[in-house]
Tab-separated table of C-alpha atoms and ligand atoms in Angstrom:
chain	number	residue	atom	x	y	z
A	1	MET	CA	0.000	0.000	0.000
A	2	ASN	CA	1.538	3.369	-0.980
A	3	ASN	CA	1.567	6.412	1.264
A	4	SER	CA	-1.283	8.344	-0.369
A	5	THR	CA	-3.543	5.279	-0.237
A	6	LYS	CA	-2.763	4.937	3.437
A	7	VAL	CA	-3.507	8.617	4.109
A	8	LYS	CA	-6.795	8.260	2.234
A	9	GLU	CA	-7.743	5.226	4.299
A	10	ILE	CA	-7.022	7.082	7.513
A	11	ARG	CA	-9.240	9.973	6.376
A	12	ILE	CA	-12.051	7.609	5.413
A	13	ARG	CA	-11.813	5.939	8.839
A	14	ARG	CA	-11.864	9.343	10.523
A	15	LEU	CA	-14.977	10.378	8.597
A	16	LEU	CA	-16.696	7.089	9.242
A	17	VAL	CA	-15.979	6.998	12.965
A	18	THR	CA	-17.324	10.549	13.283
A	19	ALA	CA	-20.449	9.772	11.259
A	20	LYS	CA	-21.107	6.659	13.344
A	21	SER	CA	-20.609	8.521	16.608
A	22	LEU	CA	-23.111	11.189	15.549
A	23	PHE	CA	-25.576	8.701	14.077
A	24	PRO	CA	-25.164	5.348	15.823
A	25	ASN	CA	-28.628	4.205	14.736
A	26	ALA	CA	-28.333	5.111	11.060
A	27	GLY	CA	-30.328	2.755	8.858
A	28	CYS	CA	-32.787	2.495	6.006
A	29	GLU	CA	-35.646	4.995	6.390
A	30	LEU	CA	-37.831	3.471	3.707
A	31	ASP	CA	-40.778	1.355	4.887
A	32	PHE	CA	-40.881	-2.191	3.520
A	33	LYS	CA	-41.678	-5.753	4.605
A	34	ASN	CA	-39.768	-7.792	2.024
A	35	VAL	CA	-37.198	-7.451	-0.750
A	36	TYR	CA	-39.849	-6.812	-3.392
A	37	GLU	CA	-41.277	-3.889	-1.414
A	38	LEU	CA	-37.772	-2.579	-0.726
A	39	SER	CA	-36.972	-2.676	-4.440
A	40	VAL	CA	-40.130	-0.755	-5.320
A	41	ALA	CA	-39.431	1.822	-2.597
A	42	VAL	CA	-35.812	2.342	-3.667
A	43	ILE	CA	-36.811	2.785	-7.319
A	44	LEU	CA	-39.381	5.361	-6.223
A	45	SER	CA	-36.877	7.167	-4.001
A	46	ALA	CA	-34.693	8.574	-6.811
A	47	GLN	CA	-34.485	12.348	-6.468
A	48	THR	CA	-37.149	12.493	-3.798
A	49	THR	CA	-37.277	12.097	-0.020
A	50	ASP	CA	-37.862	8.860	1.862
A	51	PRO	CA	-40.863	10.262	3.809
A	52	SER	CA	-42.602	11.195	0.543
A	53	VAL	CA	-42.019	7.646	-0.729
A	54	ASN	CA	-43.326	6.160	2.527
A	55	LYS	CA	-46.555	8.125	2.064
A	56	VAL	CA	-47.379	6.495	-1.259
A	57	THR	CA	-46.054	2.956	-0.868
A	58	PRO	CA	-48.782	1.529	1.438
A	59	GLU	CA	-51.360	1.953	-1.337
A	60	VAL	CA	-48.940	0.626	-3.978
A	61	PHE	CA	-48.063	-2.471	-1.915
A	62	LYS	CA	-51.735	-3.147	-1.175
A	63	ALA	CA	-52.755	-2.938	-4.835
A	64	TYR	CA	-49.664	-4.766	-6.122
A	65	PRO	CA	-48.404	-7.119	-3.380
A	66	ASP	CA	-45.866	-8.906	-5.584
A	67	PRO	CA	-44.132	-8.651	-8.987
A	68	ASP	CA	-46.937	-10.660	-10.683
A	69	HIS	CA	-49.544	-8.066	-9.733
A	70	LEU	CA	-47.280	-5.112	-10.487
A	71	ALA	CA	-46.461	-6.521	-13.926
A	72	GLN	CA	-50.158	-6.347	-14.774
A	73	ALA	CA	-50.717	-2.866	-13.389
A	74	GLU	CA	-52.431	-0.198	-15.470
A	75	LEU	CA	-49.939	2.616	-15.993
A	76	VAL	CA	-52.508	5.341	-15.229
A	77	SER	CA	-53.633	3.662	-11.992
A	78	LEU	CA	-50.053	3.360	-10.747
A	79	GLU	CA	-49.300	6.938	-11.791
A	80	ASN	CA	-52.270	8.164	-9.768
A	81	MET	CA	-50.953	6.393	-6.668
A	82	ILE	CA	-47.483	7.932	-6.898
A	83	LYS	CA	-48.190	11.302	-8.497
A	84	THR	CA	-47.134	13.239	-5.375
A	85	ILE	CA	-43.503	12.261	-5.896
A	86	GLY	CA	-41.059	13.525	-8.497
A	87	LEU	CA	-40.652	11.856	-11.889
A	88	TYR	CA	-43.744	9.774	-11.231
A	89	HIS	CA	-44.504	9.096	-14.891
A	90	THR	CA	-41.047	7.630	-15.590
A	91	LYS	CA	-41.013	5.786	-12.284
A	92	ALA	CA	-44.429	4.198	-12.933
A	93	LYS	CA	-43.238	2.978	-16.334
A	94	HIS	CA	-40.000	1.645	-14.857
A	95	LEU	CA	-41.818	-0.162	-12.046
A	96	ILE	CA	-44.145	-2.013	-14.410
A	97	GLU	CA	-41.260	-2.921	-16.730
A	98	PHE	CA	-39.167	-3.931	-13.709
A	99	ALA	CA	-41.908	-6.286	-12.521
A	100	LYS	CA	-42.401	-7.772	-15.989
A	101	GLU	CA	-38.680	-8.578	-16.237
A	102	VAL	CA	-38.616	-10.065	-12.730
A	103	VAL	CA	-41.541	-12.323	-13.656
A	104	LYS	CA	-40.156	-13.259	-17.068
A	105	ASN	CA	-36.468	-13.727	-16.248
A	106	PHE	CA	-36.351	-14.531	-12.544
A	107	ASP	CA	-39.557	-16.513	-11.841
A	108	GLY	CA	-41.041	-13.589	-9.968
A	109	GLU	CA	-38.206	-13.441	-7.407
A	110	ILE	CA	-35.975	-10.383	-7.005
A	111	PRO	CA	-32.459	-11.600	-7.949
A	112	HIS	CA	-29.649	-11.546	-5.354
A	113	ASP	CA	-26.946	-10.895	-7.901
A	114	PHE	CA	-25.640	-7.346	-8.261
A	115	ASP	CA	-25.117	-7.601	-12.034
A	116	GLN	CA	-28.474	-9.288	-12.629
A	117	LEU	CA	-30.215	-6.585	-10.630
A	118	GLN	CA	-28.716	-3.941	-12.879
A	119	THR	CA	-30.299	-5.552	-15.944
A	120	LEU	CA	-33.716	-4.577	-14.571
A	121	PRO	CA	-35.463	-1.352	-15.651
A	122	GLY	CA	-35.115	1.438	-13.093
A	123	VAL	CA	-32.217	-0.280	-11.301
A	124	GLY	CA	-28.802	1.391	-11.476
A	125	ARG	CA	-25.713	0.828	-9.307
A	126	LYS	CA	-27.087	2.773	-6.355
A	127	THR	CA	-30.374	0.874	-6.270
A	128	ALA	CA	-28.650	-2.496	-6.793
A	129	ASN	CA	-26.250	-1.768	-3.931
A	130	VAL	CA	-29.157	-0.944	-1.600
A	131	ILE	CA	-31.076	-4.082	-2.583
A	132	VAL	CA	-28.132	-6.458	-2.033
A	133	SER	CA	-27.093	-4.740	1.186
A	134	VAL	CA	-30.392	-3.931	2.908
A	135	GLY	CA	-32.551	-6.580	1.231
A	136	PHE	CA	-30.179	-9.551	1.151
A	137	ASN	CA	-27.640	-8.621	3.832
A	138	GLN	CA	-24.788	-9.011	1.349
A	139	PRO	CA	-21.899	-6.579	0.783
A	140	GLY	CA	-23.084	-3.414	-0.933
A	141	LEU	CA	-22.237	0.268	-0.614
A	142	ALA	CA	-24.597	2.643	-2.360
A	143	VAL	CA	-23.386	6.146	-3.185
A	144	ASP	CA	-26.286	8.570	-3.239
A	145	THR	CA	-26.211	12.358	-3.328
A	146	HIS	CA	-25.391	12.593	0.419
A	147	VAL	CA	-22.521	10.094	0.396
A	148	LEU	CA	-21.127	11.773	-2.732
A	149	ARG	CA	-21.305	15.280	-1.244
A	150	VAL	CA	-19.718	14.297	2.072
A	151	SER	CA	-16.892	12.405	0.353
A	152	GLN	CA	-16.152	15.369	-1.901
A	153	ARG	CA	-16.313	17.968	0.865
A	154	PHE	CA	-14.142	16.103	3.338
A	155	GLY	CA	-11.604	15.535	0.596
A	156	ILE	CA	-11.705	11.787	0.193
A	157	VAL	CA	-12.105	12.364	-3.533
A	158	SER	CA	-11.814	15.429	-5.768
A	159	ASN	CA	-14.729	17.854	-6.036
A	160	ASP	CA	-15.645	16.578	-9.477
A	161	ALA	CA	-15.437	12.856	-8.645
A	162	ASP	CA	-18.433	10.835	-9.776
A	163	PRO	CA	-20.423	8.334	-7.654
A	164	LEU	CA	-18.630	5.347	-9.174
A	165	LEU	CA	-15.215	6.641	-8.107
A	166	VAL	CA	-16.528	7.319	-4.597
A	167	GLU	CA	-18.005	3.814	-4.430
A	168	LYS	CA	-14.720	2.224	-5.528
A	169	THR	CA	-12.652	4.392	-3.164
A	170	LEU	CA	-14.808	3.545	-0.147
A	171	LYS	CA	-15.086	-0.139	-1.038
A	172	ASN	CA	-11.313	-0.432	-1.471
A	173	ALA	CA	-10.641	1.170	1.899
A	174	LEU	CA	-13.198	-0.797	3.914
A	175	ASP	CA	-13.815	-4.434	4.643
A	176	GLU	CA	-16.845	-5.879	2.846
A	177	SER	CA	-18.525	-6.448	6.193
A	178	GLU	CA	-18.454	-2.675	6.815
A	179	TRP	CA	-19.947	-1.510	3.527
A	180	GLY	CA	-23.628	-1.508	4.481
A	181	ASP	CA	-23.144	0.331	7.785
A	182	ALA	CA	-20.754	2.793	6.136
A	183	HIS	CA	-23.405	3.663	3.549
A	184	HIS	CA	-26.009	4.417	6.221
A	185	ALA	CA	-23.631	6.323	8.511
A	186	LEU	CA	-22.370	8.560	5.678
A	187	LEU	CA	-25.890	9.001	4.308
A	188	PHE	CA	-27.188	10.190	7.698
A	189	PHE	CA	-24.123	12.398	8.153
A	190	GLY	CA	-24.896	14.083	4.828
A	191	ARG	CA	-28.661	14.163	5.252
A	192	TYR	CA	-28.748	15.580	8.781
A	193	HIS	CA	-25.356	17.181	9.505
A	194	CYS	CA	-23.245	17.989	6.442
A	195	THR	CA	-26.360	19.116	4.604
A	196	ALA	CA	-26.316	20.476	1.063
A	197	ARG	CA	-27.355	24.044	1.869
A	198	LYS	CA	-26.319	24.579	5.496
A	199	PRO	CA	-23.631	22.180	6.691
A	200	LYS	CA	-23.157	22.370	10.458
A	201	CYS	CA	-19.463	23.209	10.187
A	202	GLU	CA	-19.213	25.200	13.399
A	203	SER	CA	-20.183	22.220	15.536
A	204	CYS	CA	-18.592	19.585	13.302
A	205	PRO	CA	-15.910	17.395	14.918
A	206	LEU	CA	-14.140	17.361	11.541
A	207	ASN	CA	-13.975	21.115	10.968
A	208	GLN	CA	-10.206	21.348	11.580
A	209	GLU	CA	-9.413	18.795	8.911
A	210	CYS	CA	-12.160	19.291	6.324
A	211	ARG	CA	-11.223	20.541	2.868
A	212	TYR	CA	-14.588	22.295	2.335
A	213	LYS	CA	-14.294	24.133	5.641
A	214	LYS	CA	-10.742	25.223	4.829
A	215	MET	CA	-11.952	26.649	1.534
A	216	ASN	CA	-15.055	28.226	3.105
A	217	PRO	CA	-13.813	29.545	6.474
B	1	SF4	S1	-16.730	20.724	8.499
B	1	SF4	FE1	-18.650	21.219	7.439
B	1	SF4	S2	-18.351	20.595	5.299
B	1	SF4	FE2	-16.759	19.595	6.554
B	1	SF4	S3	-17.603	17.581	7.046
B	1	SF4	FE3	-18.104	18.957	8.758
B	1	SF4	S4	-20.156	19.775	8.250
B	1	SF4	FE4	-19.316	18.879	6.377
């Protein structure tokens, strides 16, 4: 391991320990009872808040309790159920196509495999990482807008790094067994502390060593 990799690892550990100390109970805030419901909720959660997803999913899960039912959903009916959240038209289309593919290619069962998950409509790397990690308790580290922002600000990656680079950097530095908890701790840290508009820098335990804070004193 070269010196810069080691320094990076130490910084990642420092960030993670701080995030975990501030948010020891960080976890998934989407409501679900099984992997199918989790998958639907995560697909719906793109560019919208978890509470707004949790408001619409009870009706969706009741009307479409499994992929078979969702695959036969009327687009307009599903749209009406989720129209309070962003991008509802695209999400409704994706959900029905997602369910059709699950029924056709996977016997109606959500696949465990990360690469197979990504073949499904509406499922990108972030969603697949959440499904394997939260749904199947397998190694996965999703990089959403909060994890990306925190990693850039603290200086783990450059300011223009993309989510894939952040995912690889964090995964390389951490043991597989830590990936799921790291995702939730960093997500909570970004969602509730190092927020997009008003990061709590004055009270932040990392403010003496944070690149963003140095550049925005
Ligand atoms: S000092 Fe500010 S920008 Fe840096 S990690 Fe803490 S809250 Fe975020």
